[in-house]
Short mmCIF file of C-alpha atoms in Angstrom, two decimals:
data_model
loop_
_atom_site.label_atom_id
_atom_site.label_comp_id
_atom_site.label_asym_id
_atom_site.label_seq_id
_atom_site.Cartn_x
_atom_site.Cartn_y
_atom_site.Cartn_z
CA MET A 21 -19.79 23.28 44.89
CA MET A 22 -18.55 20.59 42.50
CA LYS A 23 -21.23 19.08 40.29
CA GLN A 24 -21.96 15.39 40.83
CA PRO A 25 -22.27 13.20 37.78
CA GLU A 26 -25.52 11.54 36.85
CA ARG A 27 -25.32 8.00 38.14
CA SER A 28 -25.56 4.42 38.14
CA THR A 29 -28.34 3.12 35.96
CA HIS A 30 -26.10 4.36 33.16
CA THR A 31 -23.02 2.31 34.14
CA THR A 32 -23.71 -0.56 31.73
CA TYR A 33 -24.47 1.88 28.96
CA LEU A 34 -21.19 3.72 29.54
CA GLY A 35 -19.31 0.45 29.18
CA PHE A 36 -21.02 -0.08 25.83
CA VAL A 37 -20.12 3.47 24.77
CA VAL A 38 -16.41 3.12 25.50
CA PHE A 39 -16.34 -0.27 23.77
CA VAL A 40 -17.78 1.22 20.57
CA GLY A 41 -15.54 4.29 20.92
CA GLY A 42 -12.43 2.12 21.11
CA LEU A 43 -13.57 0.01 18.16
CA VAL A 44 -14.23 3.04 15.98
CA SER A 45 -10.98 4.79 16.96
CA LEU A 46 -8.73 1.90 15.88
CA GLY A 47 -10.94 1.04 12.92
CA ILE A 48 -10.67 4.57 11.59
CA GLU A 49 -6.88 4.53 11.94
CA LEU A 50 -6.60 1.38 9.82
CA ALA A 51 -9.20 2.54 7.30
CA ALA A 52 -7.38 5.89 7.08
CA SER A 53 -4.33 4.19 5.61
CA ARG A 54 -6.49 2.82 2.80
CA LEU A 55 -8.09 6.22 2.26
CA LEU A 56 -4.65 7.79 1.78
CA ALA A 57 -3.17 4.94 -0.30
CA PRO A 58 -4.64 5.95 -3.70
CA PHE A 59 -3.02 9.36 -3.32
CA PHE A 60 0.15 8.88 -1.24
CA GLY A 61 0.75 5.14 -0.97
CA THR A 62 1.43 3.10 2.17
CA SER A 63 5.09 3.81 2.85
CA GLN A 64 6.46 3.96 6.37
CA LEU A 65 6.46 7.76 6.11
CA VAL A 66 2.71 7.75 5.48
CA TRP A 67 2.17 5.45 8.46
CA MET A 68 4.45 7.69 10.55
CA ASN A 69 2.26 10.71 9.83
CA LEU A 70 -0.94 8.77 10.34
CA ILE A 71 -0.04 7.14 13.66
CA GLY A 72 1.79 10.17 15.03
CA LEU A 73 -0.94 12.71 14.32
CA ILE A 74 -3.76 10.43 15.46
CA LEU A 75 -1.94 9.86 18.76
CA LEU A 76 -1.77 13.63 19.16
CA TYR A 77 -5.48 13.99 18.40
CA LEU A 78 -6.39 11.28 20.90
CA SER A 79 -4.15 12.90 23.52
CA ALA A 80 -5.88 16.23 22.96
CA GLY A 81 -9.22 14.43 23.26
CA TYR A 82 -8.24 12.80 26.56
CA TRP A 83 -7.29 16.19 28.00
CA LEU A 84 -10.33 17.98 26.58
CA GLY A 85 -12.71 15.19 27.56
CA GLY A 86 -11.56 15.25 31.17
CA ARG A 87 -12.01 19.01 31.48
CA TRP A 88 -15.32 18.89 29.63
CA ALA A 89 -16.63 16.16 31.94
CA ASP A 90 -15.75 18.19 35.04
CA ARG A 91 -17.58 21.22 33.69
CA SER A 92 -20.67 19.38 32.42
CA PRO A 93 -20.88 15.90 33.98
CA HIS A 94 -24.02 14.77 32.19
CA VAL A 95 -24.78 11.88 29.88
CA ARG A 96 -26.50 14.28 27.48
CA THR A 97 -23.18 16.11 27.03
CA LEU A 98 -21.49 12.79 26.20
CA LEU A 99 -24.27 12.14 23.67
CA LEU A 100 -23.51 15.49 22.06
CA ILE A 101 -19.85 14.48 21.74
CA LEU A 102 -20.79 11.11 20.20
CA THR A 103 -23.15 12.78 17.74
CA GLY A 104 -20.46 15.25 16.71
CA ALA A 105 -18.01 12.37 16.25
CA ALA A 106 -20.54 10.47 14.12
CA VAL A 107 -21.13 13.48 11.85
CA SER A 108 -17.40 14.19 11.46
CA VAL A 109 -16.60 10.53 10.69
CA ALA A 110 -19.30 10.50 7.99
CA SER A 111 -17.76 13.64 6.47
CA ILE A 112 -14.34 12.01 5.99
CA PRO A 113 -15.15 10.07 2.78
CA LEU A 114 -17.09 13.09 1.46
CA LEU A 115 -14.15 15.45 1.85
CA ALA A 116 -11.30 13.02 1.16
CA THR A 117 -11.31 12.96 -2.64
CA PRO A 118 -11.43 16.74 -3.28
CA ILE A 119 -8.96 17.53 -0.48
CA LEU A 120 -6.46 14.78 -1.26
CA THR A 121 -6.71 15.37 -5.01
CA ASN A 122 -5.85 19.06 -4.55
CA VAL A 123 -2.97 18.26 -2.22
CA GLN A 124 -1.63 15.65 -4.65
CA THR A 125 -1.91 18.12 -7.54
CA TRP A 126 -0.04 20.76 -5.57
CA LEU A 127 2.79 18.31 -4.84
CA ARG A 128 2.90 16.66 -8.26
CA GLY A 129 6.42 15.75 -9.32
CA ALA A 130 7.92 16.09 -5.86
CA ASN A 131 9.45 13.03 -4.22
CA SER A 132 8.28 14.51 -0.93
CA ALA A 133 4.62 14.11 -1.90
CA TRP A 134 4.26 11.00 0.26
CA LEU A 135 5.58 12.85 3.29
CA ILE A 136 4.00 16.31 3.00
CA GLY A 137 0.77 15.23 1.33
CA SER A 138 -0.10 12.52 3.83
CA PHE A 139 0.71 14.89 6.70
CA LEU A 140 -1.69 17.51 5.34
CA GLY A 141 -4.34 14.91 4.60
CA VAL A 142 -4.31 13.48 8.12
CA LEU A 143 -4.15 16.98 9.59
CA ILE A 144 -7.26 18.16 7.75
CA LEU A 145 -9.44 15.04 7.68
CA PHE A 146 -8.91 13.39 11.05
CA ALA A 147 -8.26 16.14 13.62
CA LEU A 148 -11.90 16.70 14.61
CA PRO A 149 -13.27 13.12 14.63
CA MET A 150 -10.28 11.61 16.45
CA THR A 151 -10.19 14.40 19.05
CA LEU A 152 -13.90 13.90 19.78
CA LEU A 153 -13.41 10.13 20.03
CA GLY A 154 -10.55 10.76 22.46
CA CYS A 155 -13.01 12.61 24.72
CA VAL A 156 -15.22 9.55 25.17
CA SER A 157 -13.27 7.40 27.64
CA PRO A 158 -12.30 10.09 30.21
CA PHE A 159 -15.82 11.49 30.02
CA ALA A 160 -17.31 8.04 30.67
CA VAL A 161 -14.95 7.46 33.61
CA ARG A 162 -16.07 10.75 35.17
CA LEU A 163 -19.76 9.84 34.77
CA ALA A 164 -19.31 6.31 36.13
CA THR A 165 -17.38 7.38 39.25
CA SER A 166 -19.52 8.28 42.25
CA ASP A 167 -17.04 7.36 44.97
CA VAL A 168 -13.38 8.28 44.74
CA ARG A 169 -12.58 5.03 46.53
CA GLU A 170 -13.87 3.15 43.47
CA SER A 171 -12.24 5.35 40.85
CA GLY A 172 -9.42 2.93 40.08
CA ARG A 173 -11.76 -0.02 39.60
CA VAL A 174 -14.18 1.99 37.47
CA ALA A 175 -11.42 3.47 35.29
CA GLY A 176 -9.77 0.08 34.87
CA ARG A 177 -13.01 -1.58 33.77
CA LEU A 178 -13.91 1.11 31.27
CA PHE A 179 -10.44 1.35 29.78
CA ALA A 180 -10.37 -2.46 29.50
CA LEU A 181 -13.66 -2.36 27.56
CA SER A 182 -12.29 0.42 25.36
CA THR A 183 -9.17 -1.62 24.63
CA ILE A 184 -11.20 -4.73 23.82
CA GLY A 185 -13.17 -2.58 21.40
CA SER A 186 -9.89 -1.37 19.89
CA PHE A 187 -8.79 -4.99 19.53
CA LEU A 188 -11.91 -5.77 17.53
CA GLY A 189 -11.45 -2.53 15.58
CA THR A 190 -8.03 -3.75 14.49
CA PHE A 191 -9.43 -6.82 12.73
CA LEU A 192 -12.89 -5.77 11.61
CA PRO A 193 -11.94 -3.26 8.86
CA VAL A 194 -9.02 -5.33 7.53
CA LEU A 195 -10.72 -8.73 7.42
CA VAL A 196 -14.36 -7.82 6.83
CA LEU A 197 -15.37 -4.24 6.08
CA ILE A 198 -12.79 -3.00 3.56
CA PRO A 199 -12.63 -6.23 1.47
CA THR A 200 -16.42 -6.60 1.31
CA LEU A 201 -17.72 -3.01 1.39
CA GLY A 202 -14.80 -0.75 0.45
CA THR A 203 -13.02 2.02 2.33
CA ARG A 204 -15.67 4.74 2.07
CA ALA A 205 -18.43 2.38 3.19
CA THR A 206 -16.22 1.40 6.13
CA PHE A 207 -16.21 5.00 7.36
CA PHE A 208 -19.97 5.21 6.92
CA THR A 209 -20.32 1.98 8.92
CA PHE A 210 -18.30 3.45 11.78
CA SER A 211 -20.37 6.63 11.65
CA ALA A 212 -23.54 4.55 11.80
CA ALA A 213 -22.17 2.68 14.84
CA LEU A 214 -21.66 5.99 16.66
CA PHE A 215 -25.14 7.21 15.77
CA ALA A 216 -26.59 3.88 16.90
CA VAL A 217 -24.86 3.98 20.27
CA THR A 218 -26.56 7.30 21.07
CA LEU A 219 -30.07 5.87 20.61
CA PRO A 220 -30.33 4.14 24.02
CA GLY A 221 -28.53 7.11 25.57
CA PHE A 222 -31.27 9.56 24.64
CA TRP A 223 -33.79 7.09 25.98
CA LEU A 224 -31.92 6.76 29.30
CA VAL A 225 -31.72 10.50 29.89
CA ARG A 226 -35.43 10.91 29.08
CA ARG A 227 -34.80 12.90 25.93
CA ARG A 228 -36.85 10.50 23.84
CA LEU A 229 -37.81 13.04 21.24
CA LEU A 230 -34.13 13.52 20.50
CA VAL A 231 -33.81 9.98 19.16
CA VAL A 232 -34.81 11.62 15.90
CA VAL A 233 -31.24 12.98 15.70
CA PRO A 234 -29.41 9.61 15.54
CA LEU A 235 -32.23 8.14 13.43
CA ALA A 236 -31.81 10.97 10.94
CA GLY A 237 -28.05 10.43 11.07
CA LEU A 238 -28.46 6.73 10.29
CA LEU A 239 -30.72 7.51 7.34
CA ALA A 240 -28.28 10.13 6.05
CA VAL A 241 -25.36 7.72 6.31
CA ALA A 242 -27.33 5.04 4.46
CA TRP A 243 -28.21 7.53 1.71
CA LEU A 244 -24.59 8.69 1.39
CA TRP A 245 -23.41 5.10 1.26
CA TRP A 246 -25.84 4.36 -1.58
CA THR A 247 -25.17 7.49 -3.63
CA MET A 248 -21.37 7.28 -3.39
CA GLN A 249 -21.18 3.76 -4.79
CA THR A 250 -21.02 5.21 -8.31
CA VAL A 251 -18.55 7.99 -7.46
CA PRO A 252 -14.94 7.16 -8.40
CA ILE A 253 -12.50 6.77 -5.55
CA LYS A 254 -9.85 8.60 -7.54
CA PRO A 255 -11.33 10.36 -10.59
CA HIS A 256 -9.33 10.44 -13.81
CA ALA A 257 -10.25 11.33 -17.37
CA ASN A 258 -8.85 8.00 -18.62
CA LEU A 259 -10.28 5.82 -15.85
CA LEU A 260 -11.42 2.46 -17.20
CA TYR A 261 -11.78 0.51 -13.95
CA GLU A 262 -10.96 0.79 -10.27
CA THR A 263 -11.33 -1.44 -7.24
CA GLU A 264 -9.94 -2.12 -3.79
CA SER A 265 -8.42 -5.40 -2.68
CA THR A 266 -7.30 -6.66 0.70
CA TYR A 267 -3.84 -5.29 -0.13
CA GLN A 268 -4.27 -2.08 -2.13
CA TYR A 269 -6.17 0.29 -4.40
CA ILE A 270 -6.10 -0.82 -8.05
CA ARG A 271 -7.04 1.12 -11.15
CA VAL A 272 -6.78 0.71 -14.91
CA LEU A 273 -6.36 3.70 -17.21
CA GLU A 274 -6.81 3.70 -20.99
CA ASP A 275 -5.56 6.60 -23.12
CA VAL A 276 -6.98 7.76 -26.44
CA ASP A 277 -4.57 5.47 -28.30
CA GLY A 278 -5.94 2.40 -26.50
CA LEU A 279 -2.90 1.87 -24.26
CA ARG A 280 -3.91 0.50 -20.87
CA SER A 281 -1.92 1.07 -17.70
CA LEU A 282 -2.14 -0.69 -14.35
CA GLU A 283 -1.61 1.57 -11.34
CA LEU A 284 -1.57 0.59 -7.68
CA ASN A 285 -2.22 2.88 -4.74
CA GLU A 286 -0.85 6.37 -5.40
CA GLY A 287 -0.01 5.62 -9.03
CA ILE A 288 3.57 6.94 -8.90
CA GLY A 289 4.70 3.87 -10.81
CA THR A 290 2.98 2.06 -13.68
CA HIS A 291 3.02 -1.67 -12.97
CA SER A 292 1.93 -2.98 -16.37
CA ILE A 293 0.88 -1.77 -19.79
CA TYR A 294 -1.11 -3.38 -22.59
CA HIS A 295 -1.99 -2.48 -26.15
CA PRO A 296 -3.74 -5.05 -28.37
CA GLN A 297 -1.75 -4.09 -31.49
CA ARG A 298 1.59 -3.18 -29.97
CA LEU A 299 4.27 -5.17 -28.14
CA PHE A 300 7.59 -3.38 -27.71
CA THR A 301 7.27 0.17 -26.43
CA GLN A 302 10.87 1.04 -25.43
CA ARG A 303 9.74 1.03 -21.82
CA LEU A 304 10.93 -0.96 -18.84
CA TRP A 305 9.32 -4.31 -19.70
CA ASP A 306 11.05 -4.61 -23.08
CA TYR A 307 14.39 -5.15 -21.39
CA PHE A 308 13.39 -8.31 -19.56
CA VAL A 309 13.24 -10.04 -22.93
CA ALA A 310 16.98 -9.40 -23.48
CA LEU A 311 18.07 -11.33 -20.38
CA PRO A 312 18.88 -14.67 -22.09
CA ALA A 313 21.89 -12.99 -23.75
CA PHE A 314 23.57 -12.67 -20.34
CA ALA A 315 23.96 -16.45 -19.96
CA MET A 316 27.35 -17.89 -20.73
CA ALA A 317 25.92 -20.12 -23.48
CA PRO A 318 22.37 -19.01 -24.36
CA LYS A 319 20.00 -21.69 -25.56
CA PRO A 320 19.10 -21.61 -29.26
CA LEU A 321 15.97 -19.66 -30.12
CA ASP A 322 13.99 -22.79 -30.91
CA GLU A 323 14.81 -24.44 -27.57
CA PRO A 324 12.43 -23.57 -24.70
CA ARG A 325 13.62 -21.71 -21.63
CA THR A 326 11.95 -21.79 -18.23
CA TRP A 327 11.07 -18.42 -16.73
CA GLY A 328 10.06 -17.34 -13.26
CA LEU A 329 8.53 -13.88 -12.66
CA ILE A 330 8.19 -12.64 -9.09
CA GLY A 331 5.83 -9.68 -9.44
CA LEU A 332 3.58 -10.67 -12.34
CA ALA A 333 1.19 -7.67 -12.05
CA GLY A 334 -0.67 -7.32 -15.36
CA GLY A 335 1.64 -9.72 -17.18
CA THR A 336 3.39 -7.30 -19.53
CA ALA A 337 6.75 -9.08 -19.27
CA ALA A 338 5.12 -12.52 -19.63
CA ARG A 339 3.31 -11.37 -22.78
CA LEU A 340 6.51 -10.00 -24.34
CA ILE A 341 8.43 -13.18 -23.50
CA THR A 342 5.74 -15.33 -25.09
CA ALA A 343 5.51 -13.16 -28.20
CA THR A 344 9.31 -13.26 -28.63
CA TYR A 345 10.27 -16.82 -27.76
CA GLY A 346 7.04 -18.74 -28.25
CA PRO A 347 5.43 -20.94 -25.60
CA ASP A 348 8.32 -20.95 -23.14
CA PRO A 349 7.05 -22.21 -19.75
CA ILE A 350 6.53 -19.19 -17.46
CA THR A 351 5.61 -19.18 -13.79
CA GLY A 352 4.23 -15.81 -12.73
CA VAL A 353 3.94 -15.07 -9.02
CA GLU A 354 1.61 -12.34 -7.75
CA LEU A 355 0.70 -11.60 -4.14
CA ASP A 356 -2.72 -10.02 -4.77
CA PRO A 357 -5.40 -12.25 -6.33
CA LYS A 358 -7.44 -9.18 -7.28
CA VAL A 359 -4.55 -7.94 -9.46
CA VAL A 360 -4.61 -11.29 -11.27
CA ASP A 361 -8.36 -10.94 -11.87
CA VAL A 362 -7.86 -7.41 -13.25
CA ALA A 363 -5.00 -8.61 -15.46
CA ARG A 364 -7.12 -11.37 -16.94
CA THR A 365 -9.98 -8.97 -17.65
CA TYR A 366 -8.12 -5.90 -18.91
CA PHE A 367 -4.58 -7.01 -19.85
CA ALA A 368 -5.18 -10.20 -21.84
CA LEU A 369 -3.46 -12.39 -19.26
CA ASN A 370 -4.51 -15.59 -20.98
CA MET A 371 -1.29 -17.15 -22.32
CA PRO A 372 -1.56 -20.97 -22.10
CA ASN A 373 2.17 -21.25 -21.28
CA LEU A 374 1.77 -19.06 -18.16
CA ASP A 375 1.21 -20.69 -14.77
CA VAL A 376 -0.07 -18.07 -12.31
CA VAL A 377 0.72 -18.56 -8.61
CA VAL A 378 -0.93 -16.30 -6.01
CA LEU A 379 1.61 -16.21 -3.20
CA ASP A 380 4.38 -14.15 -1.65
CA GLY A 381 7.43 -14.32 -3.93
CA ARG A 382 9.89 -15.62 -1.38
CA ALA A 383 7.45 -18.16 0.04
CA TRP A 384 6.88 -19.47 -3.48
CA LEU A 385 10.60 -19.67 -4.18
CA ALA A 386 11.12 -21.68 -0.99
CA GLN A 387 8.34 -24.12 -1.93
CA THR A 388 8.75 -24.65 -5.66
CA PRO A 389 10.75 -27.70 -6.79
CA LYS A 390 11.33 -26.22 -10.26
CA ALA A 391 14.59 -24.97 -11.74
CA PHE A 392 14.56 -21.87 -13.93
CA ASP A 393 16.79 -20.64 -16.71
CA LEU A 394 15.71 -17.06 -16.03
CA LEU A 395 14.35 -15.60 -12.81
CA ILE A 396 13.02 -12.02 -12.68
CA VAL A 397 12.28 -10.06 -9.49
CA ASP A 398 10.01 -7.10 -10.19
CA ALA A 399 7.95 -6.87 -7.00
CA TYR A 400 7.32 -3.35 -5.75
CA ARG A 401 4.87 -1.75 -3.37
CA GLN A 402 5.87 1.84 -4.00
CA PRO A 403 8.24 3.15 -2.98
CA TYR A 404 9.79 -0.01 -1.51
CA ILE A 405 11.04 -3.31 -2.79
CA PRO A 406 10.14 -5.88 -0.10
CA PHE A 407 13.21 -6.31 2.09
CA GLU A 408 12.87 -10.11 2.11
CA LEU A 409 13.63 -10.06 -1.64
CA THR A 410 16.92 -8.20 -1.18
CA THR A 411 19.00 -10.29 1.22
CA VAL A 412 21.84 -12.78 1.03
CA GLU A 413 19.45 -15.50 2.16
CA PHE A 414 17.00 -14.67 -0.63
CA PHE A 415 19.68 -14.65 -3.34
CA THR A 416 21.10 -17.90 -2.01
CA LEU A 417 17.63 -19.42 -2.32
CA ALA A 418 17.27 -17.96 -5.82
CA ARG A 419 20.61 -19.43 -6.84
CA ALA A 420 19.42 -22.86 -5.73
CA ARG A 421 16.41 -22.50 -8.09
CA LEU A 422 18.45 -21.52 -11.16
CA SER A 423 19.74 -23.90 -13.80
CA SER A 424 23.50 -24.34 -14.20
CA ASP A 425 23.66 -21.46 -16.73
CA GLY A 426 20.80 -19.48 -15.23
CA VAL A 427 20.32 -15.71 -15.02
CA LEU A 428 18.67 -13.65 -12.27
CA ALA A 429 17.49 -10.07 -12.79
CA VAL A 430 16.28 -7.60 -10.15
CA ASN A 431 14.55 -4.38 -11.13
CA VAL A 432 15.54 -1.60 -8.72
CA ALA A 433 13.82 1.78 -8.85
CA HIS A 434 15.71 4.75 -7.41
CA GLY A 435 16.12 8.48 -7.61
CA GLU A 436 19.40 10.35 -7.73
CA ASP A 437 20.44 8.53 -4.55
CA GLU A 438 21.59 5.02 -5.50
CA ARG A 439 22.49 3.69 -2.05
CA LEU A 440 19.91 0.93 -2.34
CA VAL A 441 21.34 -0.13 -5.71
CA ASP A 442 24.85 -0.18 -4.21
CA ALA A 443 23.66 -2.34 -1.30
CA LEU A 444 21.96 -4.80 -3.62
CA VAL A 445 25.06 -5.02 -5.78
CA ALA A 446 27.22 -5.77 -2.75
CA THR A 447 24.73 -8.38 -1.57
CA MET A 448 24.37 -10.15 -4.92
CA GLN A 449 28.14 -10.21 -5.40
CA THR A 450 28.47 -12.38 -2.29
CA VAL A 451 26.30 -15.05 -3.96
CA PHE A 452 26.94 -14.86 -7.73
CA PRO A 453 30.22 -14.82 -9.67
CA THR A 454 29.11 -12.04 -12.04
CA VAL A 455 26.75 -9.11 -11.52
CA TYR A 456 25.87 -6.56 -14.22
CA ARG A 457 24.54 -3.09 -13.48
CA MET A 458 22.41 -1.94 -16.38
CA SER A 459 20.50 1.34 -16.43
CA VAL A 460 17.17 1.25 -18.24
CA PRO A 461 17.05 4.19 -20.69
CA ARG A 462 14.66 7.06 -19.89
CA THR A 463 13.82 5.70 -16.43
CA TYR A 464 15.04 5.78 -12.85
CA ASN A 465 15.33 1.99 -12.99
CA THR A 466 18.41 -0.18 -12.91
CA PHE A 467 18.55 -3.88 -13.73
CA LEU A 468 20.96 -5.88 -11.61
CA ILE A 469 21.66 -9.06 -13.54
CA ALA A 470 23.47 -11.99 -11.93
CA THR A 471 24.71 -15.10 -13.68
CA MET A 472 25.40 -18.61 -12.44
CA GLN A 473 28.51 -18.86 -14.63
CA PRO A 474 31.22 -16.19 -14.87
CA THR A 475 30.70 -14.07 -17.97
CA THR A 476 32.05 -10.85 -19.43
CA PRO A 477 30.49 -7.85 -21.22
CA ASP A 478 32.21 -8.97 -24.41
CA GLN A 479 30.43 -12.32 -24.19
CA VAL A 480 27.08 -10.61 -23.72
CA ALA A 481 27.74 -8.34 -26.72
CA ALA A 482 28.68 -11.38 -28.79
CA ASN A 483 25.58 -13.26 -27.65
CA SER A 484 23.35 -10.41 -28.74
CA GLY A 485 23.88 -11.35 -32.37
CA MET A 486 21.89 -14.57 -32.05
CA PHE A 487 18.86 -12.56 -30.88
CA ALA A 488 18.94 -9.94 -33.66
CA ARG A 489 16.27 -11.86 -35.58
CA VAL A 490 13.64 -11.62 -32.81
CA LEU A 491 14.51 -8.50 -30.80
CA PRO A 492 14.17 -4.82 -31.77
CA GLU A 493 17.28 -2.77 -32.32
CA HIS A 494 17.10 -0.82 -29.04
CA LEU A 495 17.44 -4.08 -27.08
CA ILE A 496 20.40 -5.25 -29.18
CA ARG A 497 22.16 -1.92 -28.53
CA TRP A 498 21.42 -2.25 -24.81
CA MET A 499 22.97 -5.72 -24.66
CA GLN A 500 26.05 -4.47 -26.46
CA THR A 501 26.59 -1.84 -23.73
CA ALA A 502 26.61 -4.38 -20.91
CA ARG A 503 28.84 -3.40 -17.99
CA LEU A 504 29.83 -5.17 -14.83
CA ALA A 505 28.83 -3.74 -11.49
CA PRO A 506 31.94 -2.43 -9.72
CA HIS A 507 32.62 -3.72 -6.24
CA THR A 508 31.52 -1.34 -3.49
CA ASP A 509 31.87 -1.01 0.26
CA ALA A 510 28.09 -0.81 0.61
CA MET A 511 26.19 -2.75 3.25
CA VAL A 512 25.48 -6.40 2.55
CA LEU A 513 21.79 -6.98 3.29
CA THR A 514 20.72 -9.95 5.41
CA ASP A 515 17.44 -11.19 6.83
CA ASP A 516 18.59 -9.88 10.19
CA HIS A 517 19.57 -6.42 8.93
CA ALA A 518 18.15 -5.07 5.67
CA PRO A 519 17.21 -1.38 6.18
CA VAL A 520 15.67 -1.04 2.74
CA GLU A 521 12.84 1.16 4.00
CA TYR A 522 15.31 3.37 5.88
CA MET A 523 17.34 3.99 2.71
CA VAL A 524 14.25 4.91 0.70
CA ASP A 525 12.80 7.02 3.52
CA TRP A 526 15.94 9.11 3.73
CA LEU A 527 15.88 9.64 -0.01
CA ILE A 528 12.30 10.94 0.28
CA LEU A 529 13.15 13.12 3.28
CA GLU A 530 16.14 14.60 1.47
CA GLU A 531 13.96 15.43 -1.53
CA GLY A 532 11.40 16.96 0.83
CA SER A 533 13.95 19.17 2.55
CA ARG A 534 15.23 20.26 -0.85
CA LEU A 535 11.68 21.27 -1.82
CA ILE A 536 11.23 23.26 1.40
CA ARG A 537 14.50 25.09 0.88
#
């Protein structure tokens, strides 16, 4: 004889359970991306692994929960599932750092680290909690249904409550929990919510002594929350500071020589450097200072130039420009206000000639009334350059903000596959009369430099002489090797069709398949 579920005084409680279950399920998915970001970034491939695997776990939970409910249709069994989910959610931030650090170390140097590492991380950390959370809704439907003629209405109501919870779970971690408490505390908060929802359940099923279990769980979560506040998110021997913003994980490293580096998310790229006694380092940022030589008629050294920097980060380029040319007016645009705060504290971002704007780069360019002699685009969220900064429409807007002899430079990072560079060249050549393609020595970076007036490599080489007094020799040599970008048949990127992420994703996938082979 089929067992009948315990009934009806529990119906309201079951609605509350599925609401909290839906909230926690979606909240964990969004918080998971921030948990992975310091190790593997937030590329589309990471999101692909995260969403895909979590959907599989939830599907397994739906199937398992339905079978489990038929075999043991009791509220106390559902409470056991919720308690197991609460414990496993609390374990995620405890296990994340050692597991993800080891995976990252194993994959160090491989371009496929984003793909393989995030897959393994989601596989290990989220399989159990998300499967248990998937059990909740079908189990609740089984318990709430006493008459098959009402099954549709009961299921619809409970799934609606679960979805409303998921709706709230979409906004709560992003807007409130992560910015105010941090990622690890967000997981502890979700665990506490699951423990808390079992308290009235034990009371309803007359297992009042068992309320000690969720109470102990709440105390344990509170203790873990408190003790982990001093534990680094991503330990490093040279760690000087780390924090989380609404946008990303941020850390500052300082080596034994006193050189500070700004890293975001997985730290594949260094976004800024600073040393109090050293300026030029023969690294990427040096080469921005050479850009005035690409103008047809560069301004004299004692005449101020106006600069715009989209992607200010820690202000390395702005500091070099100021040290080289004096108090030239610079507008630095940075999307993340927390990065600006870190730059002011740890990277001496205090130049009086620098106007800092916290805004999206393209939105700023559309709003500003200023004209610039030099405009630099160096805005990356690894491994992508934002597509809206790569299109014909963007470069047309940039051209409208340049002076009559202005120069635009775009920093493009790439591996051995330069399809993205080719596409950007083709796009810029539709807007500007001259585009240079300049590799940055000892890096996988290329500067694409466009000019408002037609120029030639010989003119750039000749112009370099007027800067010999203020620039180091390696920059003078670089200017003297200027070469035009050849015309290509590559795709011209537009706001309607700019598959920047697709190009980078395929590069990563190709590197991953090469590693597997």
